[in-house]
PDB file of C-alpha atoms in Angstrom:
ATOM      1  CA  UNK Q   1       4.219 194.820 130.934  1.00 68.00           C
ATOM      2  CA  UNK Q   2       5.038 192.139 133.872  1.00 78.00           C
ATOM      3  CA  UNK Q   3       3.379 193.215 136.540  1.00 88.00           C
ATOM      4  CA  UNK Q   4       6.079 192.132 138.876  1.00 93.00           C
ATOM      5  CA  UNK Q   5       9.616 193.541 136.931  1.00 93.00           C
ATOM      6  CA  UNK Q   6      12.951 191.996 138.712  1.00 94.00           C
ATOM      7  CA  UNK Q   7      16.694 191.894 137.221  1.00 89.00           C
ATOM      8  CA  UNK Q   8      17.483 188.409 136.433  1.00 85.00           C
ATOM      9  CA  UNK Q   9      21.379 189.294 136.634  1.00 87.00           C
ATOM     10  CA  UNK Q  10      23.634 187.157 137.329  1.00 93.00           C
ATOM     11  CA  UNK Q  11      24.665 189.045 139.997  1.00 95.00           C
ATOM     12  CA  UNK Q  12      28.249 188.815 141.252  1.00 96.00           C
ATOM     13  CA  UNK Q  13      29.705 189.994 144.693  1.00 96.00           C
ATOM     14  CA  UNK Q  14      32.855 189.474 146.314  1.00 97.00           C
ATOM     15  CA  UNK Q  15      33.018 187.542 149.864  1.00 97.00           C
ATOM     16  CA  UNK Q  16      31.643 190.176 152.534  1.00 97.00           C
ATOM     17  CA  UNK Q  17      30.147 192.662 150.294  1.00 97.00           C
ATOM     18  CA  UNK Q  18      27.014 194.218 150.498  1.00 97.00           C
ATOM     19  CA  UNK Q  19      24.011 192.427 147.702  1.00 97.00           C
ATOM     20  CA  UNK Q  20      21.318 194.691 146.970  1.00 97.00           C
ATOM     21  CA  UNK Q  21      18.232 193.254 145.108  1.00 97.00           C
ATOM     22  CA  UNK Q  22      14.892 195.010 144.069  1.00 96.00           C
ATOM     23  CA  UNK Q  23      11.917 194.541 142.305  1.00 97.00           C
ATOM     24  CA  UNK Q  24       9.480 196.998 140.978  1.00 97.00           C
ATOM     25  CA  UNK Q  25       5.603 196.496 140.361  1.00 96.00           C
ATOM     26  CA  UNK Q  26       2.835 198.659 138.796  1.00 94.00           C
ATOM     27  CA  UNK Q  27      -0.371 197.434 140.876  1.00 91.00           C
ATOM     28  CA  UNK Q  28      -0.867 199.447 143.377  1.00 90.00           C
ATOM     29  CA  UNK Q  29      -3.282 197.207 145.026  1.00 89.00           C
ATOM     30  CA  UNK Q  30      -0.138 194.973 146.407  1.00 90.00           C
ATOM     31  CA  UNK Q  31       0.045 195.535 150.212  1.00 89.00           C
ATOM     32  CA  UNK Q  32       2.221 192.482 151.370  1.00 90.00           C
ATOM     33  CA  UNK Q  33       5.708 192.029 150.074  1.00 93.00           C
ATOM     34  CA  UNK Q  34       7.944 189.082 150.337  1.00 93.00           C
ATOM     35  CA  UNK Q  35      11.280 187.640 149.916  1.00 95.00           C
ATOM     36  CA  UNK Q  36      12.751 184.022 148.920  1.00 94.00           C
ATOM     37  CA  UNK Q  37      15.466 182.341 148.250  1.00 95.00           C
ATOM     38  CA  UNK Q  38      15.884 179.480 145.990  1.00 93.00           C
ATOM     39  CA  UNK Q  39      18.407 177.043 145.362  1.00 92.00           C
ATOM     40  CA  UNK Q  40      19.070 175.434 142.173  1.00 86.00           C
ATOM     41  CA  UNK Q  41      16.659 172.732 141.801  1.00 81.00           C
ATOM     42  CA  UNK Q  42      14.912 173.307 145.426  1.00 87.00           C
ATOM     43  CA  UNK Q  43      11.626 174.960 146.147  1.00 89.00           C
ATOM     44  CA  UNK Q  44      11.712 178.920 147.326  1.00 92.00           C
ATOM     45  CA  UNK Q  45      12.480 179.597 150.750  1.00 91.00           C
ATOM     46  CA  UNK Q  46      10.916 182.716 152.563  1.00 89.00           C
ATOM     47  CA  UNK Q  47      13.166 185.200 154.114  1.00 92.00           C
ATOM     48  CA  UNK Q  48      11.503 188.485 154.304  1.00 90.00           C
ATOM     49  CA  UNK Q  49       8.318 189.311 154.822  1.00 88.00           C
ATOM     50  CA  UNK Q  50       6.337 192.572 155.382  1.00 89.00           C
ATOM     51  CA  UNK Q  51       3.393 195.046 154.633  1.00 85.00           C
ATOM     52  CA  UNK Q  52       4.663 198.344 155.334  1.00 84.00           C
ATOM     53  CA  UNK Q  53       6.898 201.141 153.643  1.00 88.00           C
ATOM     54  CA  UNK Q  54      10.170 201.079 155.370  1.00 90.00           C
ATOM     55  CA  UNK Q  55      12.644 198.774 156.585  1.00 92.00           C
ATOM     56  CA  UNK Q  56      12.831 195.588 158.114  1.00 93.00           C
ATOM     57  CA  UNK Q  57      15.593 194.110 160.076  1.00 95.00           C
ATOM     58  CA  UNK Q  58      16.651 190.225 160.230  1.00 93.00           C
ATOM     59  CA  UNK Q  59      20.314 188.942 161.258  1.00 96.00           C
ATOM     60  CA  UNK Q  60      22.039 190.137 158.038  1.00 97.00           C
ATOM     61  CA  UNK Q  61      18.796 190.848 155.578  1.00 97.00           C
ATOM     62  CA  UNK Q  62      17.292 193.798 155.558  1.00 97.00           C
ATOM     63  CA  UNK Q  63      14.001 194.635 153.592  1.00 96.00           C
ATOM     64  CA  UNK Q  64      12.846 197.987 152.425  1.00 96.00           C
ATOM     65  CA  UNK Q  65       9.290 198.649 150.872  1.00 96.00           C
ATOM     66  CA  UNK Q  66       8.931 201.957 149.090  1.00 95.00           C
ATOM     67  CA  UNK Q  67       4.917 201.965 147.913  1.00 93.00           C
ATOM     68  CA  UNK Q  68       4.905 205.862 147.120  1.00 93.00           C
ATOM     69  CA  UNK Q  69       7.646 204.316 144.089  1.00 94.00           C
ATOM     70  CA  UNK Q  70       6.436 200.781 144.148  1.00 95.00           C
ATOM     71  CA  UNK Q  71       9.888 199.630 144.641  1.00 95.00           C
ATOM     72  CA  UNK Q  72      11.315 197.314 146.849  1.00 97.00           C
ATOM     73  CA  UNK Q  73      14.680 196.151 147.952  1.00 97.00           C
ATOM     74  CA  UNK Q  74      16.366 193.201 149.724  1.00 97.00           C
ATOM     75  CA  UNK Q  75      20.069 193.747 151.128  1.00 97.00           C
ATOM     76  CA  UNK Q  76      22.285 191.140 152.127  1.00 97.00           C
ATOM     77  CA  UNK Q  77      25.320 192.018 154.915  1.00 97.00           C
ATOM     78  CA  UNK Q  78      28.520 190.400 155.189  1.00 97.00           C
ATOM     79  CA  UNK Q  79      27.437 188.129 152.051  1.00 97.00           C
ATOM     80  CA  UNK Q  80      28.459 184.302 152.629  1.00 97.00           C
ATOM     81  CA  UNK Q  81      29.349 181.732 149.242  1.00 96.00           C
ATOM     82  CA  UNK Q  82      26.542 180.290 151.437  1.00 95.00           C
ATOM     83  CA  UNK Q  83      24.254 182.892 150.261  1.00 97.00           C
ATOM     84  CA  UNK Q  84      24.426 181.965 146.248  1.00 97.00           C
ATOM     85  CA  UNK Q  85      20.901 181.276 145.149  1.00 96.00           C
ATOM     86  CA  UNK Q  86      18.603 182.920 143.007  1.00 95.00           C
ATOM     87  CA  UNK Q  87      15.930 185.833 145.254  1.00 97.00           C
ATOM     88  CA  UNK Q  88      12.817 185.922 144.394  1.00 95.00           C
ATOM     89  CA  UNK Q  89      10.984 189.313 145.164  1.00 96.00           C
ATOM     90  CA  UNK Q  90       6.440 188.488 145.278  1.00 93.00           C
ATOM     91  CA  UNK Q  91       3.658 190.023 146.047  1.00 91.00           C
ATOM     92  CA  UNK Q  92       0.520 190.517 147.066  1.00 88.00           C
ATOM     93  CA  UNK Q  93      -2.783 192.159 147.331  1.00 85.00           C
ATOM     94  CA  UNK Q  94      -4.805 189.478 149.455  1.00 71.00           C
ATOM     95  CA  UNK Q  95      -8.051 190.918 148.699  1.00 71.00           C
ATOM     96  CA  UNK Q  96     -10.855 188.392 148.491  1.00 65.00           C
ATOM     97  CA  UNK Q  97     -10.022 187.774 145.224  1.00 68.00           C
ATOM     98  CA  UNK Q  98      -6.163 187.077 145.194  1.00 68.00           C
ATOM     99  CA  UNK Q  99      -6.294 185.646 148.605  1.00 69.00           C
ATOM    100  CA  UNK Q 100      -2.855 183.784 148.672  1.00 72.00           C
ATOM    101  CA  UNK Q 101      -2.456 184.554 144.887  1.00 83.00           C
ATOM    102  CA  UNK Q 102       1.492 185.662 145.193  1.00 88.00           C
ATOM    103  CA  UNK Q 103       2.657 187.360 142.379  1.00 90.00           C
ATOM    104  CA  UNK Q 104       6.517 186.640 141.339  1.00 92.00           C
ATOM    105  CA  UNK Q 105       9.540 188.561 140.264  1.00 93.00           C
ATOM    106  CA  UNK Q 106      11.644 186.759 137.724  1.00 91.00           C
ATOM    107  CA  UNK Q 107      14.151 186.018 140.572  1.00 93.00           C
ATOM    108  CA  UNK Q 108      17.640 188.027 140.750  1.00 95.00           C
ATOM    109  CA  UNK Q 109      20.475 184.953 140.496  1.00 95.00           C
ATOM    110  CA  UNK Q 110      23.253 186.087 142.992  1.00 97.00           C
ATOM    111  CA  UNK Q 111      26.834 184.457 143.143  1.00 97.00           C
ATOM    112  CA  UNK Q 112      29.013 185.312 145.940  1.00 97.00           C
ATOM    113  CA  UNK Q 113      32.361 184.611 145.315  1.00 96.00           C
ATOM    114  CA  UNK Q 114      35.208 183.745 148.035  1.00 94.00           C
TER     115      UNK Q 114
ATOM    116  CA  UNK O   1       8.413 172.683 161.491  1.00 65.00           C
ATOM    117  CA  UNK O   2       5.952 173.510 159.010  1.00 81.00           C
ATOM    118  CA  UNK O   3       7.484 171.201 155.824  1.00 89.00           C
ATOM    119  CA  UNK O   4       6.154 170.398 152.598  1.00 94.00           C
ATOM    120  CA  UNK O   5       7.161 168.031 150.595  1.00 95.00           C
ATOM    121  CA  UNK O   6       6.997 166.675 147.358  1.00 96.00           C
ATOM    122  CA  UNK O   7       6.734 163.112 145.342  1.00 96.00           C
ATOM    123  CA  UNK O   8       8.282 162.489 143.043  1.00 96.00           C
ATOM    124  CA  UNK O   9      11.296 164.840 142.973  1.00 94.00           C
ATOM    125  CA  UNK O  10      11.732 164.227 139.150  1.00 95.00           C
ATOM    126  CA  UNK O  11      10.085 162.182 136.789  1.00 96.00           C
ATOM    127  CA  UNK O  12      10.457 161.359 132.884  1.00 96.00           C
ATOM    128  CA  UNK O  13       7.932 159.991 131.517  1.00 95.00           C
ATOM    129  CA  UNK O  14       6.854 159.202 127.613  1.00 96.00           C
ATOM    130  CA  UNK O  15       4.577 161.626 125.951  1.00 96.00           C
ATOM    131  CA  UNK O  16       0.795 160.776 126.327  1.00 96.00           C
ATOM    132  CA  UNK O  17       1.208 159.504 129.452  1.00 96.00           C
ATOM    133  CA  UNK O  18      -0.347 160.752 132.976  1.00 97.00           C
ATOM    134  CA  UNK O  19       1.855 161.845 135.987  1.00 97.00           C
ATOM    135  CA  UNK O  20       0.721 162.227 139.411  1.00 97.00           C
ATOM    136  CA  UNK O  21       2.561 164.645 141.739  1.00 97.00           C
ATOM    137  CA  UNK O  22       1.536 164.462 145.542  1.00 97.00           C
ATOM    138  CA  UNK O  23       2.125 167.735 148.137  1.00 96.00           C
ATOM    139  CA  UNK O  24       2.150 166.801 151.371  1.00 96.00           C
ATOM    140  CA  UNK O  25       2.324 168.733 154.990  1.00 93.00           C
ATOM    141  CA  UNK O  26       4.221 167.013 157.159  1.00 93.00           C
ATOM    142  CA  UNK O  27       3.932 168.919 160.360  1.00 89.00           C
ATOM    143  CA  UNK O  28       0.842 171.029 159.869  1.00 90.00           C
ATOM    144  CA  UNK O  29      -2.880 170.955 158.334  1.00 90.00           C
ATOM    145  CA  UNK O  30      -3.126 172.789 155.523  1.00 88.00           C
ATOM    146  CA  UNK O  31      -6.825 174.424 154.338  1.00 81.00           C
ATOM    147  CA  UNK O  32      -5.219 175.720 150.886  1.00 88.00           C
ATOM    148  CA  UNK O  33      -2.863 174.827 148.939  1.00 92.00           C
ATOM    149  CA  UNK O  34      -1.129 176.167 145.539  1.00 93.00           C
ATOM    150  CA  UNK O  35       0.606 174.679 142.545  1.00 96.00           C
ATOM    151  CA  UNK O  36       2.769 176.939 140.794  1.00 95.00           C
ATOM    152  CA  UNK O  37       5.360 175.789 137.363  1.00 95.00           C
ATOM    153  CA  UNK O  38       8.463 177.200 136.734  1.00 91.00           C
ATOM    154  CA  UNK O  39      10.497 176.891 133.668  1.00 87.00           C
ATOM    155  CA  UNK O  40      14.082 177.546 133.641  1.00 82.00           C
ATOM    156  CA  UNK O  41      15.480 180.981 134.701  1.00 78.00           C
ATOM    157  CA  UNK O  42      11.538 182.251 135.067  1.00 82.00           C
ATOM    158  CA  UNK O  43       9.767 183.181 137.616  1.00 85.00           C
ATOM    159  CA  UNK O  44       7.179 181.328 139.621  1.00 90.00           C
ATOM    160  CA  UNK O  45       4.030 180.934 138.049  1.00 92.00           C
ATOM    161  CA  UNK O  46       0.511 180.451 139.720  1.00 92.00           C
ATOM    162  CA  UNK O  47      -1.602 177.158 138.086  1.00 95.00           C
ATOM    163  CA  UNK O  48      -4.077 176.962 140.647  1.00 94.00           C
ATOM    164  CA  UNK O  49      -5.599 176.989 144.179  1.00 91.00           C
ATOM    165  CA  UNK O  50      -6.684 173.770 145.578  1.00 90.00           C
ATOM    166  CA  UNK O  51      -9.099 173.603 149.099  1.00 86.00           C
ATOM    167  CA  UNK O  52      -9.494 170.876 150.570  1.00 83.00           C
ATOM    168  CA  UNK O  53     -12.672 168.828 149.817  1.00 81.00           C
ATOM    169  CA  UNK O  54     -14.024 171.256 146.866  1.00 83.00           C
ATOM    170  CA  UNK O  55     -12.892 172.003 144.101  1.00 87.00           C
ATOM    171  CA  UNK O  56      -9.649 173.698 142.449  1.00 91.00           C
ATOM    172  CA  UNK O  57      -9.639 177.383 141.459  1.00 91.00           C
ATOM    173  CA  UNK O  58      -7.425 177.644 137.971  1.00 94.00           C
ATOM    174  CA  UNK O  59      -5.387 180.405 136.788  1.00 92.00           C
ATOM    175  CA  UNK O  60      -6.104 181.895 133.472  1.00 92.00           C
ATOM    176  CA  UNK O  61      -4.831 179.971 130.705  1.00 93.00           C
ATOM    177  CA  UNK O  62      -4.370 176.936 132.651  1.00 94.00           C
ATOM    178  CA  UNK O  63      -6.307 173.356 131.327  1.00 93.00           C
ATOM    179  CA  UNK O  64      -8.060 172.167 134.200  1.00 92.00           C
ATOM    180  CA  UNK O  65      -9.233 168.974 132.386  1.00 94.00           C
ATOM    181  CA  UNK O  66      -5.038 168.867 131.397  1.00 95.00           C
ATOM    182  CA  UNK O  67      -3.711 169.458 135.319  1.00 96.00           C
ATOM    183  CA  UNK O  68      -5.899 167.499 137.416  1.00 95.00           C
ATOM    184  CA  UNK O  69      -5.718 168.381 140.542  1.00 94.00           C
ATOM    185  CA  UNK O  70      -7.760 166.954 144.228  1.00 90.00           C
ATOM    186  CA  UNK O  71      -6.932 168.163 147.937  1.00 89.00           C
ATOM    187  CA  UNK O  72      -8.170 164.743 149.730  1.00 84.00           C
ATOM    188  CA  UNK O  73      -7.429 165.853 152.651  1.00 90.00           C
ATOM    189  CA  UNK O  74      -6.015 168.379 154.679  1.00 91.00           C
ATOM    190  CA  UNK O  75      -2.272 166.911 154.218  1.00 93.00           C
ATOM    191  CA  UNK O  76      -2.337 166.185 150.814  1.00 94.00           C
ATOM    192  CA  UNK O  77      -3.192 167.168 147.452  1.00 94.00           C
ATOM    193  CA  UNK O  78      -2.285 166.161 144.201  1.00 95.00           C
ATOM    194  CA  UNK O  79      -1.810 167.209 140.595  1.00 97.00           C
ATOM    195  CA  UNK O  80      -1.856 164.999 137.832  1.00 97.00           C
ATOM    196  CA  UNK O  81      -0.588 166.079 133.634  1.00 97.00           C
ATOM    197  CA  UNK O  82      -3.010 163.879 131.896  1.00 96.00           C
ATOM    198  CA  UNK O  83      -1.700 163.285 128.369  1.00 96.00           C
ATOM    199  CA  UNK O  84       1.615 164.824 129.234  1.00 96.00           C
ATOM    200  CA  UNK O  85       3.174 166.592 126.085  1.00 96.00           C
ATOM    201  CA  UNK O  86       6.976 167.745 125.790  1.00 95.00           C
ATOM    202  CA  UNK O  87       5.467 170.903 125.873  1.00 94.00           C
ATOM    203  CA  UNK O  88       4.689 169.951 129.331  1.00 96.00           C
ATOM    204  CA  UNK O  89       8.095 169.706 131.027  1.00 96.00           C
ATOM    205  CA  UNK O  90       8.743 172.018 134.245  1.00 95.00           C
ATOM    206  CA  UNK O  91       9.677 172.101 138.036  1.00 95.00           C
ATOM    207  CA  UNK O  92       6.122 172.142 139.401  1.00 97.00           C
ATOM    208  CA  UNK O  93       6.114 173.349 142.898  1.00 96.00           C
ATOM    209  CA  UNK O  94       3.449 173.179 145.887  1.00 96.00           C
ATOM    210  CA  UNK O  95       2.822 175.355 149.026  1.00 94.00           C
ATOM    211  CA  UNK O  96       0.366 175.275 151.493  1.00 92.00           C
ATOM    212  CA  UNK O  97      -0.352 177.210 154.496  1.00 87.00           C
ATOM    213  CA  UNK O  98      -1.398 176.302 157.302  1.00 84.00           C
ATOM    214  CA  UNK O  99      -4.626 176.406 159.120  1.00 78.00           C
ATOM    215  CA  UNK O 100      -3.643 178.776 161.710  1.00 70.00           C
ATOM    216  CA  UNK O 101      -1.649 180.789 159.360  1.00 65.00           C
ATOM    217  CA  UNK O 102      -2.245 184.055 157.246  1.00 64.00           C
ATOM    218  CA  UNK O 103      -2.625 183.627 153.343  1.00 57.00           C
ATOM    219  CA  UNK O 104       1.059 185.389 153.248  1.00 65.00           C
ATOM    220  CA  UNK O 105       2.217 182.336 155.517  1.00 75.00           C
ATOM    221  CA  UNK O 106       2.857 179.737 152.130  1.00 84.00           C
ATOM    222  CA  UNK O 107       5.711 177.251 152.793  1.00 90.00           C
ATOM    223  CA  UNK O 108       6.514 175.580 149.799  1.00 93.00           C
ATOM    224  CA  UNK O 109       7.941 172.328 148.321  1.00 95.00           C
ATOM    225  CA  UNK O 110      10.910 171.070 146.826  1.00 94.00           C
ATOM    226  CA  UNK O 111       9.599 170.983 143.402  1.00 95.00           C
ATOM    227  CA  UNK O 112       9.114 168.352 140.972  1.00 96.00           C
ATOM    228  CA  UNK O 113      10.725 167.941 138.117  1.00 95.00           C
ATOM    229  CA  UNK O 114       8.938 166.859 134.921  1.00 96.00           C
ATOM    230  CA  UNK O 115      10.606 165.542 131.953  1.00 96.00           C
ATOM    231  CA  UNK O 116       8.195 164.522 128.918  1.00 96.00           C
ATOM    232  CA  UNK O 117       9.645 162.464 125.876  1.00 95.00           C
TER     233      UNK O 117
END
């Protein structure tokens, strides 16, 4: 079992819709939880970042951490063509260990269609 | 601010041969820096951590006498395929973060693209 389990899709939305994304994990020793996007061919860009359960607020992205479930979620507002790329949920513990070790979801590819 | 980027941005090279990928920092020092491969419609996936001036920390599983890899300085570090098989073909991609930065602070390259005849 990954340790890191993410929907590769595709995932297809309508112009202005809503795009909800999530990853799941089993290692409970993740405490910091991030989100990138990637375009084809381009290296992954962060978007969300945080180390809390709950939600986090940015313009139109909103991340929510769930550890009690170790689920997470990424949701796009008012999605954009602009906004087709793949998301790529990762993780990690940052103990001594794993410092800067990010663990990876498979990466969710999203399509937004005008 | 805080770019990273990558040389070459795709190179094909005959099998045997070596390949040397350089990750730079344009704007920013970076103390550590990571090389990660990707193959198509996978995920990300961790080779090693380089510091600079000693020595690089490999993943399980990866060669380190295979992906040579040396963080000269605090701006650069490289990663050569010695030997390069087909086998060997990927996007490798680099991120480093900074010196003032938290481990979760990683901004990453463009990737490289590695084609091996």
């Amino acid at each position: 079992q990954k340790e890191v389990e993410q929907d590769p899709g595709p995932l297809s939305v309508p112009e202005g819709a809503i795009v909800s994304l999530n990853c799941t994990y089993s290692n409970s020793a993740f405490q910091y939880f991030m989100w990138y996007r990637q375009y084809s061919r381009k290296g992954p860009e962060l978007l969300m970042y945080t180390y809390s359960s709950g939600n986090k607020e940015d313009g139109r992205f909103t991340a929510q951490v769930d550890k009690s479930s170790k689920y997470i979620s990424l949701f796009i507002r008012d999605s954009q063509p602009s906004d087709s790329a793949t998301y790529l949920c990762a993780m990690s513990s940052m103990t001594t260990d794993s410092w800067g070790k990010l663990q990876f979801g498979a990466g969710t590819q999203v399509v937004v269609t005008p | 601010g805080a770019v990273v980027s990558q040389h070459p941005s795709w190179v094909i090279c005959k099998s045997g041969t070596s390949v040397k990928i350089e990750c730079r920092s344009l704007d920013f020092q970076a103390t550590t820096m990571f090389w990660y491969r990707q193959f198509p419609k996978q995920s990300l996936m961790l080779m090693a951590t380089s510091n600079e001036g000693s020595k690089a920390t490999y993943e399980q599983g990866v060669e380190k006498d295979k992906f040579l890899i040396n963080h000269a300085s605090l701006t650069l570090s490289t990663l050569t395929v010695t030997s390069a098989h087909p086998e060997d073909s990927s996007f490798y991609i680099c991120s480093a973060t900074p010196l003032a930065g938290g481990a979760d602070t990683q901004y990453f390259g463009p990737g490289t693209r590695l084609t091996v005849l």
